[in-house]
Amino acid sequence: MKARYPYKVLIVAPSLDIMGGQAVQADLLLRKLREDGVQVGFVPHNPRPPGILFYLTKIKYIRTLVVSFFYLIRLIRHIPRYDIIHIFSASYFSFILAPTPAILIARLFGKKILLNYHSGECRDHLEKQGKIAIPIIKLADRLVVPSGYLVDEFADFDLKAEAVYNVIDLSQFKFRSRKSFEPKIVVARNLEELYNVPVALKAYKIVKESYPDAVLTIVGSGRAEAGVKRLVRENGYSGITFTGRVEREEIAKLFDQHDIFLNSSEIDNMPLSFLEAYSSGLVVVSTDAGGIPYICEDGKTGLLAKRGDYKALAEKIVSVIENDDLGGKLADNARKFCDRFSWKQVRRDWYKIYSGMHDA
């Protein structure tokens, strides 16, 4: 009997040890493909070294060498067993460390390569490191991105990309229809400079002046965490909670406890956290960075302000608090928008690409 899916797919991506959009997306895709009966494997960008070698990952620089060694070993061991190598990619130095070795090894073994690029920093990456990155990207048989925004960005560098939406597991998020929207605000992005959390703090401060009962929960961790916490201390902000890393299954509970999702990024692509917020009934108030307008239409599925404009962000938060009808309309529209990101919709695009690569 002929197999329903005559190809084997190897996903090469960050594991959930590094909580972020790529890791979550890779985990969802891996589980959905397996449920459908596809023969699929996984090699993490960040494998855990065995035994006592794990403790070497606590040492700066040594960690990169040790993890890279075991990553290369796993790539060499697993890539020959699969037909299609589906490689997740970010930008800058991460591009060199993670997707580049996978692309080169897959090419060495004559495998079909799907490069799944997820970074909103695409333009800056290619402008600064294009002499290295572009020839490597061209080694891939297909270049797939999660938004029309990145399709347009790559086109400016004469690279043909095709868009396949991120998939969101809607079953993990319960939509709660809110009759009113209280100043219960959540920021749920990794604490990195490109997400510009200090702008969110300034917006929150303005809201807090009008609504003393306002609260802000900051989820996640990252290289900018110490600086953000220092700003909170130095400016005497109150009502702010830092949760640190929150496991995926807990995010839904946390979203249910809030009413407004605030995002103040300077650079962005198509944040999975927006879709999770939509699915939970939160109203999204965000800057218009990068590809965000492609998934958050101002006045329809959320409210947008110019990058860095904390006063406008605060005004939009207040407008939701003071206008229940506006908040309800935005939340309902956003929930309907999420339907296009269900596995039922997205799976057709992935299988069309896999089949095309396998049959070529």
CSV table of C-alpha atoms in Angstrom, one decimal:
chain,number,residue,atom,x,y,z
A,1,MET,CA,0.0,0.0,0.0
A,2,LYS,CA,1.4,3.4,-1.0
A,3,ALA,CA,2.1,5.7,1.9
A,4,ARG,CA,-0.2,8.8,2.1
A,5,TYR,CA,2.9,11.0,2.4
A,6,PRO,CA,5.8,9.5,0.4
A,7,TYR,CA,8.4,11.8,1.8
A,8,LYS,CA,10.2,12.2,5.1
A,9,VAL,CA,10.7,15.6,6.6
A,10,LEU,CA,13.4,16.7,9.1
A,11,ILE,CA,12.6,19.9,11.0
A,12,VAL,CA,15.7,21.8,12.2
A,13,ALA,CA,14.7,24.5,14.6
A,14,PRO,CA,15.1,25.9,18.1
A,15,SER,CA,13.8,23.7,20.8
A,16,LEU,CA,11.4,24.9,23.6
A,17,ASP,CA,14.4,25.2,25.8
A,18,ILE,CA,14.6,28.6,24.1
A,19,MET,CA,11.1,30.0,24.5
A,20,GLY,CA,10.2,32.1,21.5
A,21,GLY,CA,8.1,32.2,18.4
A,22,GLN,CA,10.3,30.0,16.2
A,23,ALA,CA,10.5,27.3,18.9
A,24,VAL,CA,6.7,27.3,19.5
A,25,GLN,CA,6.0,27.3,15.8
A,26,ALA,CA,8.4,24.4,15.2
A,27,ASP,CA,6.9,22.4,18.0
A,28,LEU,CA,3.4,22.9,16.7
A,29,LEU,CA,4.3,22.0,13.2
A,30,LEU,CA,6.1,18.9,14.4
A,31,ARG,CA,3.1,17.7,16.4
A,32,LYS,CA,0.6,18.4,13.6
A,33,LEU,CA,2.6,16.6,11.0
A,34,ARG,CA,3.0,13.6,13.2
A,35,GLU,CA,-0.7,13.5,13.9
A,36,ASP,CA,-1.3,13.5,10.2
A,37,GLY,CA,1.0,10.5,9.7
A,38,VAL,CA,4.0,12.2,8.1
A,39,GLN,CA,7.4,10.7,8.9
A,40,VAL,CA,9.0,13.6,10.5
A,41,GLY,CA,12.1,14.1,12.7
A,42,PHE,CA,13.6,16.9,14.7
A,43,VAL,CA,17.1,18.3,15.2
A,44,PRO,CA,17.2,21.3,17.6
A,45,HIS,CA,19.5,24.2,17.0
A,46,ASN,CA,20.3,24.1,20.7
A,47,PRO,CA,20.9,20.4,21.7
A,48,ARG,CA,21.6,19.6,25.3
A,49,PRO,CA,25.0,18.0,25.6
A,50,PRO,CA,25.0,14.7,27.5
A,51,GLY,CA,26.2,14.1,31.1
A,52,ILE,CA,28.7,16.4,32.7
A,53,LEU,CA,29.3,18.2,29.4
A,54,PHE,CA,26.0,20.0,30.0
A,55,TYR,CA,27.7,22.1,32.7
A,56,LEU,CA,30.0,23.5,30.1
A,57,THR,CA,27.0,25.3,28.6
A,58,LYS,CA,27.1,27.6,31.7
A,59,ILE,CA,30.4,29.1,30.5
A,60,LYS,CA,30.2,31.9,28.1
A,61,TYR,CA,31.8,31.2,24.6
A,62,ILE,CA,32.5,27.6,25.7
A,63,ARG,CA,28.7,27.1,25.5
A,64,THR,CA,28.6,28.0,21.8
A,65,LEU,CA,31.5,25.7,20.9
A,66,VAL,CA,30.0,22.7,22.8
A,67,VAL,CA,26.4,23.2,21.6
A,68,SER,CA,27.6,23.7,18.0
A,69,PHE,CA,29.7,20.5,18.1
A,70,PHE,CA,26.7,18.4,19.1
A,71,TYR,CA,24.4,20.2,16.7
A,72,LEU,CA,26.8,19.3,13.8
A,73,ILE,CA,27.0,15.7,14.9
A,74,ARG,CA,23.2,15.4,14.9
A,75,LEU,CA,22.8,17.1,11.5
A,76,ILE,CA,25.3,14.7,10.0
A,77,ARG,CA,23.6,11.7,11.6
A,78,HIS,CA,20.0,12.6,10.8
A,79,ILE,CA,20.0,14.5,7.5
A,80,PRO,CA,20.8,11.4,5.3
A,81,ARG,CA,17.6,9.7,6.6
A,82,TYR,CA,15.2,12.3,5.3
A,83,ASP,CA,14.0,13.7,2.0
A,84,ILE,CA,13.2,17.3,2.8
A,85,ILE,CA,15.1,19.3,5.3
A,86,HIS,CA,12.9,22.1,6.8
A,87,ILE,CA,15.2,24.6,8.4
A,88,PHE,CA,14.0,27.4,10.6
A,89,SER,CA,16.0,30.6,10.4
A,90,ALA,CA,16.5,33.9,12.2
A,91,SER,CA,19.1,36.6,11.2
A,92,TYR,CA,22.6,37.9,11.9
A,93,PHE,CA,25.0,35.7,13.9
A,94,SER,CA,22.2,33.2,14.5
A,95,PHE,CA,21.9,32.7,10.8
A,96,ILE,CA,25.5,31.6,10.6
A,97,LEU,CA,25.3,29.3,13.7
A,98,ALA,CA,22.0,27.5,13.0
A,99,PRO,CA,20.6,27.4,9.5
A,100,THR,CA,23.9,27.7,7.6
A,101,PRO,CA,25.4,24.4,8.7
A,102,ALA,CA,22.1,22.6,8.1
A,103,ILE,CA,21.9,24.1,4.6
A,104,LEU,CA,25.5,23.1,3.7
A,105,ILE,CA,25.2,19.6,5.1
A,106,ALA,CA,21.8,19.0,3.4
A,107,ARG,CA,23.3,20.2,0.1
A,108,LEU,CA,26.3,17.9,0.6
A,109,PHE,CA,23.9,14.9,0.9
A,110,GLY,CA,21.8,16.1,-2.0
A,111,LYS,CA,18.6,16.7,0.0
A,112,LYS,CA,15.8,19.1,-0.8
A,113,ILE,CA,16.1,22.2,1.4
A,114,LEU,CA,13.3,24.4,2.7
A,115,LEU,CA,14.5,27.5,4.4
A,116,ASN,CA,11.8,28.9,6.7
A,117,TYR,CA,12.9,32.5,7.6
A,118,HIS,CA,11.1,34.1,10.5
A,119,SER,CA,13.0,37.3,11.4
A,120,GLY,CA,11.6,40.8,11.0
A,121,GLU,CA,15.2,42.0,10.8
A,122,CYS,CA,15.5,40.6,7.3
A,123,ARG,CA,16.3,43.9,5.5
A,124,ASP,CA,18.9,45.0,8.0
A,125,HIS,CA,20.4,41.5,8.0
A,126,LEU,CA,20.7,41.3,4.2
A,127,GLU,CA,22.0,44.9,3.9
A,128,LYS,CA,24.7,44.2,6.5
A,129,GLN,CA,25.6,40.6,5.8
A,130,GLY,CA,24.1,40.0,2.4
A,131,LYS,CA,27.4,39.0,0.7
A,132,ILE,CA,27.5,36.0,3.0
A,133,ALA,CA,23.8,35.4,3.6
A,134,ILE,CA,22.3,35.7,0.1
A,135,PRO,CA,24.5,33.0,-1.5
A,136,ILE,CA,23.6,30.6,1.3
A,137,ILE,CA,19.9,31.4,1.0
A,138,LYS,CA,20.1,30.7,-2.7
A,139,LEU,CA,21.2,27.2,-1.9
A,140,ALA,CA,17.7,26.4,-0.6
A,141,ASP,CA,15.2,24.9,-3.0
A,142,ARG,CA,12.3,26.9,-1.4
A,143,LEU,CA,12.3,30.0,0.7
A,144,VAL,CA,9.2,30.2,2.9
A,145,VAL,CA,8.2,33.1,5.2
A,146,PRO,CA,5.2,33.6,7.5
A,147,SER,CA,4.0,36.9,6.1
A,148,GLY,CA,3.5,39.0,3.0
A,149,TYR,CA,5.7,41.5,4.6
A,150,LEU,CA,8.8,39.3,4.4
A,151,VAL,CA,7.9,38.3,0.8
A,152,ASP,CA,8.1,41.9,-0.1
A,153,GLU,CA,11.4,42.4,1.9
A,154,PHE,CA,13.1,39.5,0.1
A,155,ALA,CA,11.9,40.7,-3.3
A,156,ASP,CA,13.9,43.9,-2.8
A,157,PHE,CA,17.0,41.6,-2.8
A,158,ASP,CA,15.9,39.6,-5.8
A,159,LEU,CA,15.0,36.6,-3.6
A,160,LYS,CA,11.7,34.8,-4.3
A,161,ALA,CA,9.9,33.9,-1.1
A,162,GLU,CA,6.5,32.5,-0.6
A,163,ALA,CA,4.2,33.0,2.4
A,164,VAL,CA,2.8,30.3,4.6
A,165,TYR,CA,1.1,31.6,7.7
A,166,ASN,CA,2.2,30.5,11.2
A,167,VAL,CA,-0.1,27.9,12.7
A,168,ILE,CA,-1.7,28.5,16.0
A,169,ASP,CA,-3.2,25.8,18.2
A,170,LEU,CA,-6.5,27.5,19.0
A,171,SER,CA,-7.5,24.7,21.4
A,172,GLN,CA,-5.0,26.0,24.0
A,173,PHE,CA,-6.6,29.5,24.2
A,174,LYS,CA,-10.1,30.1,25.4
A,175,PHE,CA,-11.8,33.1,23.9
A,176,ARG,CA,-13.4,35.2,26.7
A,177,SER,CA,-15.9,37.8,25.5
A,178,ARG,CA,-15.4,40.8,27.8
A,179,LYS,CA,-18.2,43.2,28.6
A,180,SER,CA,-15.7,45.8,29.6
A,181,PHE,CA,-12.0,46.2,29.3
A,182,GLU,CA,-10.1,47.0,32.5
A,183,PRO,CA,-6.5,48.5,32.6
A,184,LYS,CA,-5.1,45.0,33.0
A,185,ILE,CA,-2.2,45.1,30.6
A,186,VAL,CA,0.2,42.4,29.5
A,187,VAL,CA,3.5,42.6,27.5
A,188,ALA,CA,4.5,39.2,26.3
A,189,ARG,CA,7.6,39.4,24.1
A,190,ASN,CA,11.1,38.4,24.9
A,191,LEU,CA,13.0,41.1,26.6
A,192,GLU,CA,15.2,42.2,23.8
A,193,GLU,CA,16.1,45.6,22.5
A,194,LEU,CA,14.2,45.3,19.3
A,195,TYR,CA,10.9,45.0,21.3
A,196,ASN,CA,11.6,48.3,23.0
A,197,VAL,CA,9.8,47.5,26.3
A,198,PRO,CA,10.8,50.9,27.8
A,199,VAL,CA,8.3,52.5,25.4
A,200,ALA,CA,5.6,50.2,26.8
A,201,LEU,CA,6.6,51.4,30.3
A,202,LYS,CA,6.2,55.0,29.4
A,203,ALA,CA,2.8,54.3,27.9
A,204,TYR,CA,1.7,52.4,31.0
A,205,LYS,CA,2.9,55.3,33.2
A,206,ILE,CA,0.5,57.7,31.4
A,207,VAL,CA,-2.4,55.2,31.7
A,208,LYS,CA,-1.6,54.7,35.4
A,209,GLU,CA,-2.0,58.4,36.0
A,210,SER,CA,-5.6,58.3,34.9
A,211,TYR,CA,-6.3,54.8,36.2
A,212,PRO,CA,-4.5,54.2,39.5
A,213,ASP,CA,-5.7,50.6,39.6
A,214,ALA,CA,-3.9,49.8,36.3
A,215,VAL,CA,-1.5,46.8,36.4
A,216,LEU,CA,1.2,45.7,33.9
A,217,THR,CA,2.5,42.2,33.7
A,218,ILE,CA,5.7,41.7,31.7
A,219,VAL,CA,6.2,38.1,30.5
A,220,GLY,CA,9.5,36.6,29.4
A,221,SER,CA,13.2,37.2,29.7
A,222,GLY,CA,16.1,38.3,27.6
A,223,ARG,CA,19.2,40.4,27.3
A,224,ALA,CA,17.4,43.6,28.0
A,225,GLU,CA,15.8,42.3,31.2
A,226,ALA,CA,18.2,43.9,33.6
A,227,GLY,CA,17.8,47.3,31.9
A,228,VAL,CA,14.0,47.1,32.0
A,229,LYS,CA,13.9,46.2,35.6
A,230,ARG,CA,16.4,49.0,36.4
A,231,LEU,CA,14.0,51.5,34.7
A,232,VAL,CA,11.1,50.3,36.8
A,233,ARG,CA,13.1,50.8,40.0
A,234,GLU,CA,14.6,54.1,39.1
A,235,ASN,CA,11.3,55.6,37.9
A,236,GLY,CA,9.2,54.2,40.8
A,237,TYR,CA,6.7,52.4,38.6
A,238,SER,CA,4.1,50.6,40.6
A,239,GLY,CA,1.7,47.8,39.7
A,240,ILE,CA,4.3,46.0,37.5
A,241,THR,CA,4.9,42.2,37.8
A,242,PHE,CA,7.8,40.4,36.0
A,243,THR,CA,6.9,36.7,35.5
A,244,GLY,CA,10.1,35.6,33.8
A,245,ARG,CA,9.8,32.7,31.4
A,246,VAL,CA,6.3,31.3,31.3
A,247,GLU,CA,5.7,27.8,29.8
A,248,ARG,CA,3.4,27.7,26.8
A,249,GLU,CA,0.6,26.0,28.6
A,250,GLU,CA,0.5,28.8,31.2
A,251,ILE,CA,0.3,31.6,28.7
A,252,ALA,CA,-3.4,31.0,28.1
A,253,LYS,CA,-4.2,31.3,31.8
A,254,LEU,CA,-2.2,34.5,32.0
A,255,PHE,CA,-3.9,36.0,29.0
A,256,ASP,CA,-7.3,35.2,30.5
A,257,GLN,CA,-6.3,37.4,33.5
A,258,HIS,CA,-5.7,40.5,31.4
A,259,ASP,CA,-7.7,42.6,28.9
A,260,ILE,CA,-5.2,44.5,26.8
A,261,PHE,CA,-2.1,43.2,25.0
A,262,LEU,CA,0.6,45.9,24.6
A,263,ASN,CA,3.4,45.7,22.1
A,264,SER,CA,6.0,48.4,21.5
A,265,SER,CA,8.5,46.8,19.2
A,266,GLU,CA,10.8,48.7,16.9
A,267,ILE,CA,11.5,45.8,14.5
A,268,ASP,CA,9.1,42.9,14.0
A,269,ASN,CA,7.7,40.4,11.6
A,270,MET,CA,4.5,38.5,12.4
A,271,PRO,CA,4.4,37.8,16.1
A,272,LEU,CA,2.7,34.6,17.1
A,273,SER,CA,1.8,36.2,20.5
A,274,PHE,CA,-0.6,38.5,18.6
A,275,LEU,CA,-2.5,35.5,17.4
A,276,GLU,CA,-2.6,34.0,20.9
A,277,ALA,CA,-3.9,37.3,22.2
A,278,TYR,CA,-6.5,37.4,19.5
A,279,SER,CA,-7.6,33.9,20.4
A,280,SER,CA,-8.0,34.9,24.1
A,281,GLY,CA,-10.2,37.9,23.5
A,282,LEU,CA,-7.5,40.5,24.3
A,283,VAL,CA,-7.4,43.8,22.5
A,284,VAL,CA,-4.0,44.3,20.9
A,285,VAL,CA,-2.5,47.8,21.1
A,286,SER,CA,0.8,48.0,19.2
A,287,THR,CA,3.4,50.0,17.3
A,288,ASP,CA,3.3,49.6,13.5
A,289,ALA,CA,6.8,48.0,13.3
A,290,GLY,CA,7.7,45.8,10.3
A,291,GLY,CA,5.1,43.3,9.3
A,292,ILE,CA,2.7,44.0,12.1
A,293,PRO,CA,0.2,46.0,9.9
A,294,TYR,CA,-0.1,42.8,7.8
A,295,ILE,CA,-1.7,41.0,10.7
A,296,CYS,CA,-3.1,43.8,12.8
A,297,GLU,CA,-5.3,46.2,10.9
A,298,ASP,CA,-5.7,49.5,12.7
A,299,GLY,CA,-9.2,50.1,13.9
A,300,LYS,CA,-10.4,46.6,12.8
A,301,THR,CA,-8.4,43.9,14.6
A,302,GLY,CA,-6.3,46.1,16.9
A,303,LEU,CA,-5.0,49.6,17.4
A,304,LEU,CA,-1.7,50.8,16.0
A,305,ALA,CA,0.6,53.7,16.8
A,306,LYS,CA,3.9,54.9,15.2
A,307,ARG,CA,7.0,53.3,16.5
A,308,GLY,CA,8.3,54.9,19.7
A,309,ASP,CA,5.1,57.0,20.2
A,310,TYR,CA,4.3,56.0,23.7
A,311,LYS,CA,1.7,58.8,24.1
A,312,ALA,CA,-0.3,57.5,21.2
A,313,LEU,CA,-0.1,54.0,22.7
A,314,ALA,CA,-1.4,55.3,26.0
A,315,GLU,CA,-4.2,57.1,24.2
A,316,LYS,CA,-5.3,54.0,22.4
A,317,ILE,CA,-5.2,51.9,25.6
A,318,VAL,CA,-7.4,54.6,27.3
A,319,SER,CA,-9.8,54.5,24.3
A,320,VAL,CA,-10.3,50.8,24.8
A,321,ILE,CA,-10.9,51.2,28.5
A,322,GLU,CA,-13.4,54.0,28.0
A,323,ASN,CA,-15.3,52.5,25.0
A,324,ASP,CA,-16.5,49.0,25.6
A,325,ASP,CA,-18.1,48.8,22.2
A,326,LEU,CA,-14.8,49.5,20.5
A,327,GLY,CA,-13.0,46.9,22.6
A,328,GLY,CA,-15.6,44.3,21.9
A,329,LYS,CA,-15.6,45.0,18.1
A,330,LEU,CA,-11.8,44.7,17.9
A,331,ALA,CA,-11.7,41.5,19.9
A,332,ASP,CA,-14.5,39.9,17.8
A,333,ASN,CA,-12.8,40.8,14.5
A,334,ALA,CA,-9.5,39.6,15.7
A,335,ARG,CA,-10.9,36.2,16.8
A,336,LYS,CA,-12.4,35.7,13.3
A,337,PHE,CA,-9.1,36.7,11.7
A,338,CYS,CA,-7.4,33.8,13.6
A,339,ASP,CA,-9.3,31.2,11.6
A,340,ARG,CA,-6.9,31.5,8.7
A,341,PHE,CA,-4.1,30.4,11.0
A,342,SER,CA,-5.7,27.1,12.1
A,343,TRP,CA,-4.0,23.9,11.1
A,344,LYS,CA,-6.9,23.1,8.8
A,345,GLN,CA,-6.1,26.1,6.7
A,346,VAL,CA,-2.3,26.1,6.9
A,347,ARG,CA,-1.7,22.4,6.4
A,348,ARG,CA,-2.8,22.6,2.7
A,349,ASP,CA,0.0,25.1,2.0
A,350,TRP,CA,2.7,23.0,3.7
A,351,TYR,CA,1.7,19.8,2.0
A,352,LYS,CA,1.6,21.5,-1.4
A,353,ILE,CA,5.1,22.7,-0.9
A,354,TYR,CA,6.4,19.4,0.5
A,355,SER,CA,4.8,17.5,-2.4
A,356,GLY,CA,6.2,19.9,-5.0
A,357,MET,CA,9.7,19.6,-3.6
A,358,HIS,CA,9.5,15.8,-3.4
A,359,ASP,CA,8.2,15.4,-6.9
A,360,ALA,CA,10.6,17.9,-8.5
